[in-house]
């Protein structure tokens, strides 16, 4: 029945089967696993994970070790999909231990375990395990695409662990492997992540060269809109930070794609980037206008933190161009939007206090500072 895609009828049948008191533990464990998969397939991940956990308990009682390993793997996958990576880690650990004891290949399970570790913040352990997985894949001559994905995850884990130099190398290796597999969007994304790290450490020439190459590569995968917009937007931001007007054509392209695909947050984000690039070129009024338009877009979507960030930038541009009085209401709006974001709220409030003090509006400055200190 389930093979025919009639999930609702199949699920009802499983419910009735599991309600039978005389169902053997082996058949109950099997039925629970089947229902766990059905629930996972319909988006009920937590409920499916609970079923898989119960199946594990029954299989452990029965001493069915190989089946138990598969059940733990299923439970881990469902808890991961349910956005509970801590529970996923414990299930994957059991699955990989059983695979090792049974003499099986734990590479796939270890990849999942490392991914879940990364999600819970165990970046160093995740990086070590991803490295082990990659070495095993190299020895087994796994397909380039598989090795590329592992290398990419290794790079992410290394970045999270603060090992940025090694992360750059891992991203570079991942991009080479993605290139061998002709997975152009993923190749371009790896190059983009590599470039972001280089830019962080002021290696701007190398970062831009990488992004330019990534932009050429990603255009070979025009249907990968997410990758296309990310790479072009990143290159535009890099150009904009240097006052290079080539940024604007890229921003126009990203904005057009955002409108085409109704990606309103991306549209606000690229509008913010446009504002920053305009300000870098000294086009103050245009830059402020774009930043405030971006803030309106973020606010309409409920992202008040990003709205406040765009307004803070606009206020700083105004204050830095002898227009402090104009900056005051923009600062106040940024503070209002930053109410749920303490660091942003504090910075905007302190800067507003300084601006008001410079304008001779001492009582207002004291009032703003008092709020920060309270």
CSV table of C-alpha atoms in Angstrom, one decimal:
chain,number,residue,atom,x,y,z
A,1,UNK,CA,0.0,0.0,0.0
A,2,UNK,CA,2.8,2.4,0.9
A,3,UNK,CA,4.6,1.5,-2.3
A,4,UNK,CA,1.7,2.9,-4.2
A,5,UNK,CA,2.1,6.3,-2.5
A,6,UNK,CA,-1.1,6.1,-0.5
A,7,UNK,CA,0.6,7.3,2.7
A,8,UNK,CA,-2.5,8.2,4.6
A,9,UNK,CA,-4.1,4.7,4.1
A,10,UNK,CA,-0.7,3.0,4.8
A,11,UNK,CA,-0.2,5.1,7.9
A,12,UNK,CA,-3.6,4.1,9.2
A,13,UNK,CA,-2.8,0.4,8.6
A,14,UNK,CA,0.5,0.7,10.5
A,15,UNK,CA,-1.4,2.4,13.4
A,16,UNK,CA,-3.8,-0.5,13.6
A,17,UNK,CA,-1.0,-3.0,13.4
A,18,UNK,CA,0.9,-1.4,16.2
A,19,UNK,CA,-2.2,-1.2,18.3
A,20,UNK,CA,-2.3,-5.0,18.5
A,21,UNK,CA,-1.1,-6.3,21.8
A,22,UNK,CA,-0.1,-9.7,20.4
A,23,UNK,CA,2.3,-8.2,17.8
A,24,UNK,CA,5.8,-9.8,18.3
A,25,UNK,CA,8.7,-7.5,19.2
A,26,UNK,CA,10.4,-8.2,15.9
A,27,UNK,CA,7.4,-7.3,13.8
A,28,UNK,CA,6.7,-4.3,16.1
A,29,UNK,CA,10.2,-3.0,15.6
A,30,UNK,CA,9.9,-3.4,11.8
A,31,UNK,CA,6.5,-1.7,11.8
A,32,UNK,CA,7.8,1.2,13.9
A,33,UNK,CA,10.7,1.7,11.5
A,34,UNK,CA,8.3,1.8,8.5
A,35,UNK,CA,6.0,4.3,10.3
A,36,UNK,CA,9.1,6.4,11.2
A,37,UNK,CA,10.0,6.6,7.5
A,38,UNK,CA,6.4,7.5,6.6
A,39,UNK,CA,6.3,10.2,9.2
A,40,UNK,CA,9.7,11.5,8.0
A,41,UNK,CA,8.4,11.5,4.4
A,42,UNK,CA,5.4,13.7,5.5
A,43,UNK,CA,7.5,16.1,7.5
A,44,UNK,CA,6.6,14.7,11.0
A,45,UNK,CA,10.2,14.3,11.8
A,46,UNK,CA,10.0,14.3,15.6
A,47,UNK,CA,7.2,11.8,15.7
A,48,UNK,CA,9.1,9.6,13.3
A,49,UNK,CA,12.3,9.9,15.4
A,50,UNK,CA,10.4,8.7,18.5
A,51,UNK,CA,9.2,5.7,16.5
A,52,UNK,CA,12.7,5.0,15.4
A,53,UNK,CA,14.0,5.3,19.0
A,54,UNK,CA,11.4,2.8,20.2
A,55,UNK,CA,12.4,0.4,17.4
A,56,UNK,CA,16.0,0.7,18.6
A,57,UNK,CA,14.9,-0.3,22.1
A,58,UNK,CA,13.1,-3.3,20.9
A,59,UNK,CA,15.9,-4.4,18.6
A,60,UNK,CA,18.4,-4.0,21.4
A,61,UNK,CA,16.3,-6.3,23.6
A,62,UNK,CA,16.3,-8.8,20.8
A,63,UNK,CA,20.0,-8.6,20.2
A,64,UNK,CA,19.5,-7.8,16.5
A,65,UNK,CA,22.8,-5.9,16.2
A,66,UNK,CA,22.9,-5.2,12.5
A,67,UNK,CA,19.3,-4.1,12.4
A,68,UNK,CA,19.9,-2.0,15.5
A,69,UNK,CA,22.7,-0.1,13.7
A,70,UNK,CA,20.3,0.7,10.8
A,71,UNK,CA,17.6,1.8,13.2
A,72,UNK,CA,20.0,4.2,15.1
A,73,UNK,CA,21.0,5.6,11.7
A,74,UNK,CA,17.3,6.2,10.9
A,75,UNK,CA,16.7,7.8,14.3
A,76,UNK,CA,19.7,10.1,13.9
A,77,UNK,CA,18.6,11.2,10.4
A,78,UNK,CA,15.1,12.0,11.7
A,79,UNK,CA,16.3,13.9,14.8
A,80,UNK,CA,18.6,15.9,12.5
A,81,UNK,CA,15.7,16.7,10.2
A,82,UNK,CA,13.7,17.6,13.3
A,83,UNK,CA,16.4,20.3,14.1
A,84,UNK,CA,17.6,18.4,17.2
A,85,UNK,CA,21.2,17.8,16.3
A,86,UNK,CA,22.2,16.8,19.9
A,87,UNK,CA,19.9,13.8,19.8
A,88,UNK,CA,21.1,13.0,16.3
A,89,UNK,CA,24.8,13.0,17.5
A,90,UNK,CA,24.0,10.3,20.2
A,91,UNK,CA,22.2,8.1,17.7
A,92,UNK,CA,24.9,8.4,15.0
A,93,UNK,CA,27.6,7.6,17.6
A,94,UNK,CA,25.8,4.3,18.4
A,95,UNK,CA,25.3,3.6,14.7
A,96,UNK,CA,29.0,4.1,13.9
A,97,UNK,CA,30.1,2.1,16.9
A,98,UNK,CA,27.9,-0.8,15.7
A,99,UNK,CA,29.2,-0.5,12.2
A,100,UNK,CA,32.8,-0.8,13.5
A,101,UNK,CA,32.0,-3.8,15.6
A,102,UNK,CA,30.3,-5.5,12.7
A,103,UNK,CA,33.2,-4.9,10.4
A,104,UNK,CA,31.0,-2.6,8.2
A,105,UNK,CA,31.9,0.6,6.4
A,106,UNK,CA,31.2,3.5,8.8
A,107,UNK,CA,32.2,6.2,6.4
A,108,UNK,CA,28.7,7.4,5.5
A,109,UNK,CA,27.6,7.3,9.2
A,110,UNK,CA,30.7,9.2,10.3
A,111,UNK,CA,30.0,11.9,7.7
A,112,UNK,CA,26.5,12.3,9.2
A,113,UNK,CA,27.9,12.3,12.7
A,114,UNK,CA,30.5,15.0,11.9
A,115,UNK,CA,27.8,17.1,10.3
A,116,UNK,CA,25.6,16.9,13.4
A,117,UNK,CA,28.6,17.6,15.6
A,118,UNK,CA,29.2,20.8,13.6
A,119,UNK,CA,25.6,21.9,14.1
A,120,UNK,CA,25.9,21.5,17.9
A,121,UNK,CA,29.2,23.5,18.0
A,122,UNK,CA,31.7,20.7,18.4
A,123,UNK,CA,33.7,22.1,15.5
A,124,UNK,CA,37.1,20.7,16.4
A,125,UNK,CA,35.9,17.2,16.8
A,126,UNK,CA,33.8,17.5,13.6
A,127,UNK,CA,36.8,18.8,11.6
A,128,UNK,CA,38.9,15.8,12.8
A,129,UNK,CA,36.2,13.3,11.8
A,130,UNK,CA,35.5,15.0,8.4
A,131,UNK,CA,39.3,14.7,7.8
A,132,UNK,CA,39.2,11.0,8.6
A,133,UNK,CA,36.2,10.5,6.3
A,134,UNK,CA,37.9,12.4,3.5
A,135,UNK,CA,41.1,10.2,3.9
A,136,UNK,CA,39.0,7.0,3.7
A,137,UNK,CA,37.2,8.3,0.6
A,138,UNK,CA,40.5,9.1,-1.0
A,139,UNK,CA,41.8,5.6,-0.2
A,140,UNK,CA,38.6,4.1,-1.6
A,141,UNK,CA,38.8,6.3,-4.7
A,142,UNK,CA,35.3,7.6,-4.1
A,143,UNK,CA,33.8,9.8,-6.8
A,144,UNK,CA,35.1,13.4,-7.0
A,145,UNK,CA,31.7,14.8,-6.1
A,146,UNK,CA,31.5,12.8,-2.9
A,147,UNK,CA,35.0,13.8,-1.8
A,148,UNK,CA,34.2,17.4,-2.7
A,149,UNK,CA,31.2,17.5,-0.4
A,150,UNK,CA,33.3,16.1,2.5
A,151,UNK,CA,36.2,18.6,1.8
A,152,UNK,CA,33.6,21.4,1.8
A,153,UNK,CA,32.2,20.3,5.1
A,154,UNK,CA,35.7,20.0,6.5
A,155,UNK,CA,36.4,23.6,5.4
A,156,UNK,CA,33.3,24.8,7.2
A,157,UNK,CA,34.3,22.9,10.4
A,158,UNK,CA,37.8,24.3,10.3
A,159,UNK,CA,36.4,27.9,9.9
A,160,UNK,CA,34.1,27.3,12.9
A,161,UNK,CA,37.1,26.0,14.9
A,162,UNK,CA,39.1,29.2,14.0
A,163,UNK,CA,41.5,27.4,11.7
A,164,UNK,CA,41.1,29.8,8.8
A,165,UNK,CA,44.4,29.0,7.1
A,166,UNK,CA,43.5,25.3,6.8
A,167,UNK,CA,40.0,26.2,5.9
A,168,UNK,CA,41.2,28.2,2.9
A,169,UNK,CA,43.1,25.1,1.7
A,170,UNK,CA,40.1,22.8,2.2
A,171,UNK,CA,37.8,25.1,0.3
A,172,UNK,CA,40.4,25.2,-2.5
A,173,UNK,CA,40.6,21.5,-2.6
A,174,UNK,CA,36.8,21.2,-2.6
A,175,UNK,CA,36.5,23.6,-5.5
A,176,UNK,CA,39.0,21.5,-7.5
A,177,UNK,CA,37.0,18.3,-6.8
A,178,UNK,CA,33.7,20.0,-7.6
A,179,UNK,CA,35.3,21.1,-10.9
A,180,UNK,CA,36.3,17.5,-11.7
A,181,UNK,CA,32.7,16.4,-11.0
A,182,UNK,CA,31.4,19.3,-13.2
A,183,UNK,CA,29.3,20.6,-10.3
A,184,UNK,CA,29.8,24.2,-11.3
A,185,UNK,CA,27.5,25.8,-8.7
A,186,UNK,CA,29.1,24.1,-5.8
A,187,UNK,CA,32.6,24.8,-7.2
A,188,UNK,CA,31.8,28.5,-7.4
A,189,UNK,CA,30.4,28.5,-3.9
A,190,UNK,CA,33.5,26.9,-2.5
A,191,UNK,CA,35.6,29.5,-4.2
A,192,UNK,CA,33.3,32.2,-2.8
A,193,UNK,CA,33.8,30.9,0.8
A,194,UNK,CA,37.5,30.8,0.2
A,195,UNK,CA,37.4,34.4,-1.0
A,196,UNK,CA,35.5,35.6,2.0
A,197,UNK,CA,38.2,34.2,4.4
A,198,UNK,CA,40.9,35.9,2.3
A,199,UNK,CA,39.0,39.2,2.4
A,200,UNK,CA,38.7,38.8,6.2
A,201,UNK,CA,42.5,38.8,6.4
A,202,UNK,CA,42.9,41.8,4.0
A,203,UNK,CA,43.9,39.7,1.0
A,204,UNK,CA,41.6,41.6,-1.2
A,205,UNK,CA,43.3,41.2,-4.5
A,206,UNK,CA,43.3,37.4,-4.2
A,207,UNK,CA,39.8,37.4,-2.9
A,208,UNK,CA,38.5,39.4,-5.9
A,209,UNK,CA,40.4,37.3,-8.4
A,210,UNK,CA,38.8,34.2,-6.9
A,211,UNK,CA,35.3,35.8,-7.0
A,212,UNK,CA,35.8,36.8,-10.6
A,213,UNK,CA,36.7,33.2,-11.5
A,214,UNK,CA,33.7,32.0,-9.5
A,215,UNK,CA,31.4,34.3,-11.3
A,216,UNK,CA,32.5,32.9,-14.6
A,217,UNK,CA,32.0,29.3,-13.4
A,218,UNK,CA,28.6,29.8,-11.8
A,219,UNK,CA,27.2,31.2,-15.0
A,220,UNK,CA,27.6,27.6,-16.4
A,221,UNK,CA,24.8,26.6,-14.0
A,222,UNK,CA,22.2,29.3,-14.6
A,223,UNK,CA,19.4,27.3,-12.9
A,224,UNK,CA,21.3,27.3,-9.6
A,225,UNK,CA,19.8,30.7,-8.7
A,226,UNK,CA,20.9,30.6,-5.1
A,227,UNK,CA,24.5,30.1,-6.0
A,228,UNK,CA,24.4,32.6,-8.9
A,229,UNK,CA,23.0,35.4,-6.7
A,230,UNK,CA,25.4,34.6,-3.8
A,231,UNK,CA,28.5,34.7,-6.0
A,232,UNK,CA,27.5,37.8,-8.0
A,233,UNK,CA,26.4,39.6,-4.9
A,234,UNK,CA,29.7,38.8,-3.1
A,235,UNK,CA,31.7,40.0,-6.1
A,236,UNK,CA,29.6,43.2,-6.2
A,237,UNK,CA,30.3,43.8,-2.5
A,238,UNK,CA,34.0,43.3,-3.1
A,239,UNK,CA,34.0,45.8,-6.0
A,240,UNK,CA,31.9,48.2,-4.0
A,241,UNK,CA,34.3,48.1,-1.1
A,242,UNK,CA,36.9,49.4,-3.4
A,243,UNK,CA,34.8,52.1,-5.1
A,244,UNK,CA,34.7,50.1,-8.3
A,245,UNK,CA,31.6,50.9,-10.3
A,246,UNK,CA,31.4,47.5,-11.8
A,247,UNK,CA,29.6,46.6,-8.6
A,248,UNK,CA,26.4,48.2,-9.8
A,249,UNK,CA,25.8,46.1,-12.8
A,250,UNK,CA,26.2,43.0,-10.6
A,251,UNK,CA,23.8,44.5,-8.0
A,252,UNK,CA,21.3,45.1,-10.8
A,253,UNK,CA,21.5,41.5,-12.0
A,254,UNK,CA,21.0,40.2,-8.4
A,255,UNK,CA,18.1,42.5,-7.8
A,256,UNK,CA,16.4,41.4,-11.1
A,257,UNK,CA,16.8,37.7,-10.1
A,258,UNK,CA,15.4,38.5,-6.6
A,259,UNK,CA,12.3,40.2,-8.1
A,260,UNK,CA,11.9,37.3,-10.6
A,261,UNK,CA,11.9,34.7,-7.8
A,262,UNK,CA,10.1,36.9,-5.3
A,263,UNK,CA,13.1,36.8,-2.9
A,264,UNK,CA,12.2,39.9,-0.9
A,265,UNK,CA,14.9,39.5,1.7
A,266,UNK,CA,17.6,39.2,-0.9
A,267,UNK,CA,16.3,42.3,-2.7
A,268,UNK,CA,16.6,44.3,0.6
A,269,UNK,CA,20.1,42.9,1.2
A,270,UNK,CA,21.4,43.8,-2.3
A,271,UNK,CA,19.8,47.2,-1.9
A,272,UNK,CA,21.8,47.6,1.3
A,273,UNK,CA,25.0,46.6,-0.5
A,274,UNK,CA,24.2,49.2,-3.2
A,275,UNK,CA,23.9,51.9,-0.6
A,276,UNK,CA,27.3,51.0,0.9
A,277,UNK,CA,28.9,51.0,-2.5
A,278,UNK,CA,27.4,54.4,-3.3
A,279,UNK,CA,28.6,55.8,0.0
A,280,UNK,CA,32.1,54.5,-0.7
A,281,UNK,CA,32.1,56.6,-4.0
A,282,UNK,CA,31.0,59.7,-2.1
A,283,UNK,CA,27.5,59.7,-3.5
A,284,UNK,CA,26.0,60.4,-0.1
A,285,UNK,CA,22.3,61.1,-0.9
A,286,UNK,CA,22.0,58.1,-3.1
A,287,UNK,CA,23.8,55.9,-0.6
A,288,UNK,CA,21.6,57.0,2.3
A,289,UNK,CA,18.5,56.6,0.2
A,290,UNK,CA,19.4,53.1,-0.8
A,291,UNK,CA,20.2,52.1,2.8
A,292,UNK,CA,16.9,53.4,4.1
A,293,UNK,CA,15.0,51.6,1.3
A,294,UNK,CA,16.8,48.4,2.4
A,295,UNK,CA,15.8,49.1,6.0
A,296,UNK,CA,12.2,49.5,4.9
A,297,UNK,CA,12.4,46.2,3.1
A,298,UNK,CA,13.9,44.3,6.0
A,299,UNK,CA,11.4,45.8,8.4
A,300,UNK,CA,8.4,44.8,6.2
A,301,UNK,CA,9.7,41.2,6.4
A,302,UNK,CA,10.1,41.4,10.2
A,303,UNK,CA,13.9,41.4,10.2
A,304,UNK,CA,14.2,44.3,12.5
A,305,UNK,CA,17.9,43.6,13.3
A,306,UNK,CA,18.9,44.0,9.6
A,307,UNK,CA,16.7,47.1,9.3
A,308,UNK,CA,18.5,48.7,12.2
A,309,UNK,CA,21.8,47.8,10.7
A,310,UNK,CA,21.0,49.5,7.5
A,311,UNK,CA,19.7,52.6,9.3
A,312,UNK,CA,22.8,52.7,11.5
A,313,UNK,CA,25.0,52.7,8.3
A,314,UNK,CA,22.8,55.5,6.8
A,315,UNK,CA,23.1,57.5,10.0
A,316,UNK,CA,26.9,57.1,10.1
A,317,UNK,CA,27.2,58.3,6.5
A,318,UNK,CA,25.1,61.4,7.3
A,319,UNK,CA,27.1,62.2,10.5
A,320,UNK,CA,30.4,61.7,8.7
A,321,UNK,CA,29.4,64.2,6.0
A,322,UNK,CA,28.6,67.1,8.3
A,323,UNK,CA,24.9,66.3,8.4
A,324,UNK,CA,24.6,65.3,12.0
A,325,UNK,CA,21.2,66.9,12.5
A,326,UNK,CA,19.8,64.8,9.6
A,327,UNK,CA,21.5,61.7,11.2
A,328,UNK,CA,19.6,62.0,14.5
A,329,UNK,CA,16.2,60.7,13.4
A,330,UNK,CA,17.8,57.9,11.5
A,331,UNK,CA,19.8,56.9,14.6
A,332,UNK,CA,16.5,57.0,16.6
A,333,UNK,CA,14.8,54.7,14.1
A,334,UNK,CA,17.8,52.3,14.2
A,335,UNK,CA,17.6,52.2,18.0
A,336,UNK,CA,13.9,51.5,17.8
A,337,UNK,CA,14.4,48.6,15.4
A,338,UNK,CA,17.3,47.3,17.5
A,339,UNK,CA,15.3,46.8,20.6
A,340,UNK,CA,15.6,43.0,20.4
A,341,UNK,CA,19.3,43.2,19.4
A,342,UNK,CA,21.3,44.5,22.4
A,343,UNK,CA,24.7,44.9,20.8
A,344,UNK,CA,23.3,46.9,17.9
A,345,UNK,CA,21.1,48.9,20.3
A,346,UNK,CA,24.0,49.8,22.5
A,347,UNK,CA,26.2,50.9,19.6
A,348,UNK,CA,23.5,53.0,18.0
A,349,UNK,CA,22.6,54.6,21.3
A,350,UNK,CA,26.2,55.5,22.2
A,351,UNK,CA,26.8,57.0,18.7
A,352,UNK,CA,23.6,59.0,18.9
A,353,UNK,CA,24.6,60.3,22.3
A,354,UNK,CA,27.9,61.5,20.8
A,355,UNK,CA,26.2,63.2,17.8
A,356,UNK,CA,23.7,65.0,20.1
A,357,UNK,CA,26.5,66.2,22.3
A,358,UNK,CA,28.4,67.6,19.3
A,359,UNK,CA,25.2,69.4,18.3
A,360,UNK,CA,25.0,71.0,21.7
A,361,UNK,CA,21.8,69.0,22.6
A,362,UNK,CA,23.2,68.0,26.0
A,363,UNK,CA,20.0,67.0,27.7
A,364,UNK,CA,19.0,64.7,24.9
A,365,UNK,CA,22.5,63.2,24.9
A,366,UNK,CA,22.3,62.6,28.6
A,367,UNK,CA,18.9,61.0,28.2
A,368,UNK,CA,20.1,58.6,25.5
A,369,UNK,CA,23.2,57.6,27.5
A,370,UNK,CA,21.1,57.0,30.6
A,371,UNK,CA,19.0,54.5,28.8
A,372,UNK,CA,22.2,52.6,27.7
A,373,UNK,CA,23.6,52.6,31.3
A,374,UNK,CA,20.4,51.5,32.9
